[in-house]
């Protein structure tokens, strides 16, 4: 990966982007994309757009969400301890004992309180109401100088690199997707393409997927692809028979199931053949649980596909992905779009 691209990825991963307050990361995304996009814009939902060939009739929407899971402050007790609720699929049990950052009037540090094993430790299920944040305050009055109800709380974990070109960090779901759609646009700038390309860093996927709905409603795309993450199953205690076989470094993952337009998948598979690239597959018989679900339900219906990056330890404080597969996914999407004529008929039944 070239130096500028890697620095951009690291910038995204170092930026707080809780679901509902993504404006800081979106500004950084737009600053980067504006260097090569024909047009950039935003919308009322908070989405950030980078566009190539805006006059083209056939439009491809690439959506990668920028938001990450978090907690929110919902109560401050008399001693200054913070109670929380969930903003997205964050697991309170995994939070125990972890350091956090509270995005208050300024960013302050805290710890998720945990009962020591000597005193019995955590028992059974842990709910949001069972945990609290200790920032060192002595009173509610002191806490309220820095924090108020509704402030977001994120894990205090930055990115790092592991062996075999693996990336570890907080919120790789799905700031990697926001990165990927930007890099696809950057690569396509140097290509002679026949279609319009709308790379969108979407908001709110972890909580309501409203950003994707607004993006597709705005663009009215001919086709849309969600770029997200999926569950790698190549580590201990995972059952391929139950969850499918997805290797962390085994290549991009295509989705098959009712929400997916198989003709868009055909285009992706043909591009993979051109590149001699290995693909993996997952099944979503009913819903994908990603931006694809909302995009397909806009307008008269949008043909959608889902291209996913395998990820270990979904929604944990530290997630892991392969840098090699990030680059492969970018290459795959660039090739597919480069192959488009702009006259593709994506109707499943043609009459």
GROMACS .gro file of C-alpha atoms in nm:
model
  351
    1UNK     CA    1   0.000   0.000   0.000
    2UNK     CA    2   0.139   0.338  -0.095
    3UNK     CA    3   0.244   0.569   0.186
    4UNK     CA    4  -0.027   0.834   0.140
    5UNK     CA    5  -0.303   0.574   0.141
    6UNK     CA    6  -0.169   0.404   0.453
    7UNK     CA    7  -0.144   0.739   0.631
    8UNK     CA    8  -0.505   0.813   0.538
    9UNK     CA    9  -0.619   0.477   0.679
   10UNK     CA   10  -0.429   0.543   1.001
   11UNK     CA   11  -0.585   0.890   1.023
   12UNK     CA   12  -0.933   0.742   1.001
   13UNK     CA   13  -0.854   0.480   1.264
   14UNK     CA   14  -0.717   0.744   1.501
   15UNK     CA   15  -1.032   0.957   1.474
   16UNK     CA   16  -1.329   0.911   1.704
   17UNK     CA   17  -1.650   0.844   1.508
   18UNK     CA   18  -1.933   0.721   1.733
   19UNK     CA   19  -2.260   0.649   1.555
   20UNK     CA   20  -2.442   0.981   1.554
   21UNK     CA   21  -2.135   1.206   1.580
   22UNK     CA   22  -1.928   1.128   1.271
   23UNK     CA   23  -1.863   1.487   1.159
   24UNK     CA   24  -1.493   1.496   1.251
   25UNK     CA   25  -1.402   1.183   1.057
   26UNK     CA   26  -1.618   1.297   0.765
   27UNK     CA   27  -1.428   1.625   0.741
   28UNK     CA   28  -1.100   1.431   0.721
   29UNK     CA   29  -1.246   1.195   0.461
   30UNK     CA   30  -1.361   1.487   0.246
   31UNK     CA   31  -1.024   1.662   0.275
   32UNK     CA   32  -0.855   1.351   0.134
   33UNK     CA   33  -1.110   1.271  -0.137
   34UNK     CA   34  -1.134   1.630  -0.262
   35UNK     CA   35  -0.781   1.594  -0.401
   36UNK     CA   36  -0.902   1.359  -0.677
   37UNK     CA   37  -1.283   1.362  -0.691
   38UNK     CA   38  -1.463   1.562  -0.959
   39UNK     CA   39  -1.709   1.673  -0.693
   40UNK     CA   40  -1.753   1.638  -0.316
   41UNK     CA   41  -2.062   1.710  -0.112
   42UNK     CA   42  -2.252   1.627   0.206
   43UNK     CA   43  -2.617   1.579   0.298
   44UNK     CA   44  -2.854   1.634   0.588
   45UNK     CA   45  -2.781   1.291   0.735
   46UNK     CA   46  -2.407   1.360   0.760
   47UNK     CA   47  -2.291   1.142   0.470
   48UNK     CA   48  -1.979   1.247   0.278
   49UNK     CA   49  -1.968   1.200  -0.101
   50UNK     CA   50  -1.683   1.180  -0.349
   51UNK     CA   51  -1.797   1.168  -0.711
   52UNK     CA   52  -1.644   1.087  -1.050
   53UNK     CA   53  -1.830   1.153  -1.378
   54UNK     CA   54  -2.135   1.314  -1.217
   55UNK     CA   55  -2.299   1.363  -1.559
   56UNK     CA   56  -2.304   0.989  -1.639
   57UNK     CA   57  -2.649   0.828  -1.662
   58UNK     CA   58  -2.542   0.491  -1.515
   59UNK     CA   59  -2.441   0.547  -1.152
   60UNK     CA   60  -2.256   0.315  -0.914
   61UNK     CA   61  -2.286   0.387  -0.543
   62UNK     CA   62  -2.015   0.250  -0.312
   63UNK     CA   63  -2.103   0.278   0.057
   64UNK     CA   64  -1.865   0.226   0.348
   65UNK     CA   65  -1.984   0.341   0.687
   66UNK     CA   66  -1.760   0.561   0.902
   67UNK     CA   67  -1.936   0.520   1.236
   68UNK     CA   68  -1.826   0.294   1.519
   69UNK     CA   69  -1.996   0.139   1.820
   70UNK     CA   70  -1.989   0.326   2.151
   71UNK     CA   71  -2.152   0.382   2.486
   72UNK     CA   72  -2.341   0.698   2.582
   73UNK     CA   73  -2.364   0.863   2.923
   74UNK     CA   74  -2.719   0.839   3.056
   75UNK     CA   75  -2.667   0.924   3.425
   76UNK     CA   76  -2.408   1.074   3.660
   77UNK     CA   77  -2.430   0.965   4.023
   78UNK     CA   78  -2.348   1.169   4.334
   79UNK     CA   79  -1.989   1.039   4.341
   80UNK     CA   80  -1.925   1.124   3.975
   81UNK     CA   81  -1.949   0.771   3.831
   82UNK     CA   82  -2.106   0.752   3.485
   83UNK     CA   83  -2.383   0.510   3.387
   84UNK     CA   84  -2.420   0.417   3.020
   85UNK     CA   85  -2.643   0.290   2.744
   86UNK     CA   86  -2.536   0.128   2.416
   87UNK     CA   87  -2.495   0.311   2.086
   88UNK     CA   88  -2.473   0.014   1.851
   89UNK     CA   89  -2.379  -0.346   1.920
   90UNK     CA   90  -2.116  -0.288   2.186
   91UNK     CA   91  -2.072  -0.575   2.434
   92UNK     CA   92  -2.071  -0.463   2.800
   93UNK     CA   93  -1.897  -0.783   2.912
   94UNK     CA   94  -1.600  -0.713   2.685
   95UNK     CA   95  -1.579  -0.361   2.826
   96UNK     CA   96  -1.502  -0.467   3.184
   97UNK     CA   97  -1.170  -0.325   3.304
   98UNK     CA   98  -1.096  -0.148   2.976
   99UNK     CA   99  -0.979   0.208   2.947
  100UNK     CA  100  -1.209   0.447   2.763
  101UNK     CA  101  -1.226   0.802   2.633
  102UNK     CA  102  -1.526   1.016   2.721
  103UNK     CA  103  -1.605   1.270   2.448
  104UNK     CA  104  -1.729   1.543   2.681
  105UNK     CA  105  -1.654   1.915   2.686
  106UNK     CA  106  -1.304   1.787   2.632
  107UNK     CA  107  -1.179   1.432   2.577
  108UNK     CA  108  -1.112   1.274   2.917
  109UNK     CA  109  -0.992   0.931   3.021
  110UNK     CA  110  -1.185   0.673   3.218
  111UNK     CA  111  -1.199   0.307   3.316
  112UNK     CA  112  -1.490   0.065   3.299
  113UNK     CA  113  -1.531  -0.047   3.658
  114UNK     CA  114  -1.499  -0.419   3.735
  115UNK     CA  115  -1.525  -0.624   4.054
  116UNK     CA  116  -1.198  -0.803   4.127
  117UNK     CA  117  -1.187  -1.183   4.118
  118UNK     CA  118  -1.096  -1.169   4.489
  119UNK     CA  119  -1.444  -1.025   4.552
  120UNK     CA  120  -1.631  -1.258   4.321
  121UNK     CA  121  -1.572  -1.102   3.980
  122UNK     CA  122  -1.833  -1.057   3.710
  123UNK     CA  123  -2.105  -1.321   3.705
  124UNK     CA  124  -2.305  -1.439   3.404
  125UNK     CA  125  -2.453  -1.189   3.165
  126UNK     CA  126  -2.334  -0.830   3.188
  127UNK     CA  127  -2.583  -0.562   3.086
  128UNK     CA  128  -2.517  -0.192   3.022
  129UNK     CA  129  -2.681  -0.103   3.352
  130UNK     CA  130  -2.433  -0.331   3.530
  131UNK     CA  131  -2.129  -0.126   3.436
  132UNK     CA  132  -2.008   0.225   3.512
  133UNK     CA  133  -1.727   0.455   3.405
  134UNK     CA  134  -1.474   0.578   3.661
  135UNK     CA  135  -1.303   0.899   3.550
  136UNK     CA  136  -1.161   0.979   3.892
  137UNK     CA  137  -1.422   1.241   3.978
  138UNK     CA  138  -1.505   1.300   4.345
  139UNK     CA  139  -1.859   1.429   4.295
  140UNK     CA  140  -2.141   1.481   4.048
  141UNK     CA  141  -2.069   1.854   4.050
  142UNK     CA  142  -1.708   1.793   3.947
  143UNK     CA  143  -1.811   1.544   3.675
  144UNK     CA  144  -2.063   1.787   3.526
  145UNK     CA  145  -1.785   2.036   3.460
  146UNK     CA  146  -1.656   1.791   3.197
  147UNK     CA  147  -1.938   1.550   3.107
  148UNK     CA  148  -2.310   1.565   3.038
  149UNK     CA  149  -2.582   1.315   2.955
  150UNK     CA  150  -2.555   1.209   2.590
  151UNK     CA  151  -2.177   1.226   2.565
  152UNK     CA  152  -2.016   0.934   2.384
  153UNK     CA  153  -1.768   0.688   2.532
  154UNK     CA  154  -1.522   0.488   2.318
  155UNK     CA  155  -1.255   0.231   2.388
  156UNK     CA  156  -0.913   0.392   2.432
  157UNK     CA  157  -0.747   0.169   2.172
  158UNK     CA  158  -0.551   0.286   1.869
  159UNK     CA  159  -0.435   0.082   1.568
  160UNK     CA  160  -0.130  -0.147   1.559
  161UNK     CA  161   0.018  -0.410   1.330
  162UNK     CA  162   0.057  -0.783   1.390
  163UNK     CA  163   0.256  -1.050   1.209
  164UNK     CA  164   0.171  -1.146   0.849
  165UNK     CA  165   0.052  -0.798   0.749
  166UNK     CA  166  -0.244  -0.792   0.988
  167UNK     CA  167  -0.399  -0.472   1.121
  168UNK     CA  168  -0.551  -0.451   1.470
  169UNK     CA  169  -0.760  -0.167   1.608
  170UNK     CA  170  -1.081  -0.031   1.746
  171UNK     CA  171  -1.367   0.019   1.502
  172UNK     CA  172  -1.216  -0.151   1.198
  173UNK     CA  173  -1.587  -0.218   1.151
  174UNK     CA  174  -1.618  -0.020   0.940
  175UNK     CA  175  -1.375   0.262   0.899
  176UNK     CA  176  -1.190   0.019   0.673
  177UNK     CA  177  -1.495   0.033   0.445
  178UNK     CA  178  -1.494   0.411   0.444
  179UNK     CA  179  -1.126   0.390   0.351
  180UNK     CA  180  -1.186   0.134   0.075
  181UNK     CA  181  -1.452   0.335  -0.109
  182UNK     CA  182  -1.225   0.641  -0.105
  183UNK     CA  183  -0.932   0.442  -0.244
  184UNK     CA  184  -1.148   0.291  -0.518
  185UNK     CA  185  -1.242   0.642  -0.625
  186UNK     CA  186  -0.877   0.747  -0.616
  187UNK     CA  187  -0.771   0.456  -0.839
  188UNK     CA  188  -1.057   0.512  -1.084
  189UNK     CA  189  -0.955   0.875  -1.135
  190UNK     CA  190  -0.672   0.748  -1.352
  191UNK     CA  191  -0.900   0.512  -1.551
  192UNK     CA  192  -1.118   0.571  -1.856
  193UNK     CA  193  -1.454   0.476  -1.705
  194UNK     CA  194  -1.799   0.483  -1.865
  195UNK     CA  195  -2.012   0.532  -1.554
  196UNK     CA  196  -2.058   0.771  -1.267
  197UNK     CA  197  -1.907   0.660  -0.938
  198UNK     CA  198  -2.037   0.784  -0.603
  199UNK     CA  199  -1.816   0.685  -0.312
  200UNK     CA  200  -2.002   0.758   0.010
  201UNK     CA  201  -1.872   0.749   0.365
  202UNK     CA  202  -2.204   0.677   0.534
  203UNK     CA  203  -2.322   0.743   0.889
  204UNK     CA  204  -2.536   0.565   1.149
  205UNK     CA  205  -2.496   0.209   1.019
  206UNK     CA  206  -2.427   0.073   1.366
  207UNK     CA  207  -2.749   0.219   1.503
  208UNK     CA  208  -3.015   0.263   1.233
  209UNK     CA  209  -2.857   0.253   0.882
  210UNK     CA  210  -3.025   0.584   0.805
  211UNK     CA  211  -2.717   0.720   0.631
  212UNK     CA  212  -2.734   0.453   0.362
  213UNK     CA  213  -3.101   0.522   0.298
  214UNK     CA  214  -3.035   0.894   0.256
  215UNK     CA  215  -2.735   0.827   0.030
  216UNK     CA  216  -2.923   0.599  -0.209
  217UNK     CA  217  -3.228   0.826  -0.206
  218UNK     CA  218  -3.002   1.116  -0.298
  219UNK     CA  219  -2.796   0.944  -0.569
  220UNK     CA  220  -3.068   0.722  -0.722
  221UNK     CA  221  -2.800   0.473  -0.830
  222UNK     CA  222  -2.823   0.215  -1.107
  223UNK     CA  223  -2.651  -0.025  -0.868
  224UNK     CA  224  -2.508  -0.005  -0.518
  225UNK     CA  225  -2.241  -0.199  -0.331
  226UNK     CA  226  -2.201  -0.196   0.044
  227UNK     CA  227  -1.839  -0.234   0.155
  228UNK     CA  228  -1.841  -0.368   0.510
  229UNK     CA  229  -1.681  -0.640   0.723
  230UNK     CA  230  -1.789  -0.996   0.797
  231UNK     CA  231  -1.703  -1.266   1.047
  232UNK     CA  232  -1.379  -1.453   0.987
  233UNK     CA  233  -1.419  -1.809   1.117
  234UNK     CA  234  -1.057  -1.923   1.116
  235UNK     CA  235  -0.983  -1.905   1.487
  236UNK     CA  236  -1.044  -2.141   1.781
  237UNK     CA  237  -1.398  -2.231   1.888
  238UNK     CA  238  -1.559  -2.122   1.559
  239UNK     CA  239  -1.758  -2.382   1.367
  240UNK     CA  240  -1.740  -2.361   0.984
  241UNK     CA  241  -2.039  -2.596   0.968
  242UNK     CA  242  -2.246  -2.344   1.163
  243UNK     CA  243  -2.096  -2.012   1.057
  244UNK     CA  244  -1.941  -2.088   0.717
  245UNK     CA  245  -1.574  -2.094   0.620
  246UNK     CA  246  -1.417  -1.748   0.594
  247UNK     CA  247  -1.041  -1.706   0.631
  248UNK     CA  248  -0.897  -1.376   0.747
  249UNK     CA  249  -0.651  -1.357   0.458
  250UNK     CA  250  -0.851  -1.568   0.212
  251UNK     CA  251  -0.976  -1.286  -0.009
  252UNK     CA  252  -1.280  -1.056  -0.032
  253UNK     CA  253  -1.617  -1.205   0.061
  254UNK     CA  254  -1.924  -1.189  -0.165
  255UNK     CA  255  -2.271  -1.240  -0.024
  256UNK     CA  256  -2.543  -1.467  -0.161
  257UNK     CA  257  -2.907  -1.448  -0.058
  258UNK     CA  258  -3.242  -1.281  -0.118
  259UNK     CA  259  -3.126  -0.919  -0.073
  260UNK     CA  260  -2.844  -0.956  -0.327
  261UNK     CA  261  -2.878  -0.897  -0.701
  262UNK     CA  262  -2.704  -1.196  -0.858
  263UNK     CA  263  -2.621  -1.004  -1.174
  264UNK     CA  264  -2.411  -0.758  -0.973
  265UNK     CA  265  -2.238  -1.057  -0.815
  266UNK     CA  266  -2.171  -1.189  -1.167
  267UNK     CA  267  -1.993  -0.863  -1.250
  268UNK     CA  268  -1.779  -0.895  -0.939
  269UNK     CA  269  -1.696  -1.258  -1.011
  270UNK     CA  270  -1.597  -1.174  -1.368
  271UNK     CA  271  -1.367  -0.902  -1.238
  272UNK     CA  272  -1.211  -1.151  -0.995
  273UNK     CA  273  -1.147  -1.390  -1.285
  274UNK     CA  274  -0.977  -1.112  -1.480
  275UNK     CA  275  -0.752  -1.055  -1.178
  276UNK     CA  276  -0.704  -1.423  -1.097
  277UNK     CA  277  -0.827  -1.333  -0.749
  278UNK     CA  278  -0.970  -1.575  -0.496
  279UNK     CA  279  -1.312  -1.491  -0.354
  280UNK     CA  280  -1.495  -1.622  -0.049
  281UNK     CA  281  -1.869  -1.641   0.014
  282UNK     CA  282  -2.118  -1.592   0.295
  283UNK     CA  283  -2.493  -1.642   0.303
  284UNK     CA  284  -2.757  -1.387   0.402
  285UNK     CA  285  -3.088  -1.558   0.318
  286UNK     CA  286  -3.305  -1.280   0.463
  287UNK     CA  287  -3.112  -0.962   0.550
  288UNK     CA  288  -2.747  -0.863   0.534
  289UNK     CA  289  -2.741  -0.644   0.846
  290UNK     CA  290  -2.550  -0.380   0.649
  291UNK     CA  291  -2.609  -0.062   0.450
  292UNK     CA  292  -2.714  -0.282   0.157
  293UNK     CA  293  -3.049  -0.350   0.324
  294UNK     CA  294  -3.150   0.016   0.329
  295UNK     CA  295  -3.007   0.110  -0.011
  296UNK     CA  296  -3.204  -0.158  -0.195
  297UNK     CA  297  -3.534  -0.026  -0.058
  298UNK     CA  298  -3.499   0.326  -0.198
  299UNK     CA  299  -3.675   0.463  -0.505
  300UNK     CA  300  -3.804   0.192  -0.738
  301UNK     CA  301  -3.560  -0.056  -0.584
  302UNK     CA  302  -3.183  -0.064  -0.622
  303UNK     CA  303  -2.980  -0.372  -0.730
  304UNK     CA  304  -2.731  -0.426  -0.448
  305UNK     CA  305  -2.433  -0.642  -0.358
  306UNK     CA  306  -2.223  -0.670  -0.046
  307UNK     CA  307  -1.845  -0.703  -0.059
  308UNK     CA  308  -1.698  -0.773   0.282
  309UNK     CA  309  -1.360  -0.770   0.451
  310UNK     CA  310  -1.305  -1.073   0.680
  311UNK     CA  311  -1.261  -0.961   1.039
  312UNK     CA  312  -1.180  -1.139   1.364
  313UNK     CA  313  -1.341  -1.040   1.695
  314UNK     CA  314  -1.634  -0.832   1.568
  315UNK     CA  315  -1.729  -0.544   1.801
  316UNK     CA  316  -1.450  -0.631   2.046
  317UNK     CA  317  -1.216  -0.356   2.172
  318UNK     CA  318  -0.953  -0.487   1.927
  319UNK     CA  319  -1.056  -0.620   1.585
  320UNK     CA  320  -0.821  -0.774   1.327
  321UNK     CA  321  -0.819  -0.759   0.944
  322UNK     CA  322  -0.568  -0.836   0.670
  323UNK     CA  323  -0.402  -0.545   0.491
  324UNK     CA  324  -0.359  -0.772   0.189
  325UNK     CA  325  -0.734  -0.830   0.160
  326UNK     CA  326  -0.805  -0.457   0.195
  327UNK     CA  327  -0.590  -0.403  -0.114
  328UNK     CA  328  -0.753  -0.695  -0.293
  329UNK     CA  329  -1.100  -0.554  -0.231
  330UNK     CA  330  -0.998  -0.218  -0.371
  331UNK     CA  331  -0.850  -0.387  -0.677
  332UNK     CA  332  -1.164  -0.598  -0.726
  333UNK     CA  333  -1.401  -0.302  -0.715
  334UNK     CA  334  -1.181  -0.091  -0.943
  335UNK     CA  335  -1.168  -0.371  -1.201
  336UNK     CA  336  -1.543  -0.432  -1.189
  337UNK     CA  337  -1.624  -0.065  -1.241
  338UNK     CA  338  -1.359  -0.032  -1.511
  339UNK     CA  339  -1.532  -0.319  -1.696
  340UNK     CA  340  -1.875  -0.152  -1.694
  341UNK     CA  341  -2.010  -0.021  -2.025
  342UNK     CA  342  -2.294   0.176  -1.869
  343UNK     CA  343  -2.555  -0.028  -2.054
  344UNK     CA  344  -2.574  -0.323  -1.814
  345UNK     CA  345  -2.921  -0.471  -1.759
  346UNK     CA  346  -2.934  -0.583  -1.395
  347UNK     CA  347  -3.295  -0.703  -1.394
  348UNK     CA  348  -3.309  -1.062  -1.262
  349UNK     CA  349  -3.589  -1.140  -1.512
  350UNK     CA  350  -3.554  -0.988  -1.856
  351UNK     CA  351  -3.855  -0.941  -2.084
   0.00000   0.00000   0.00000
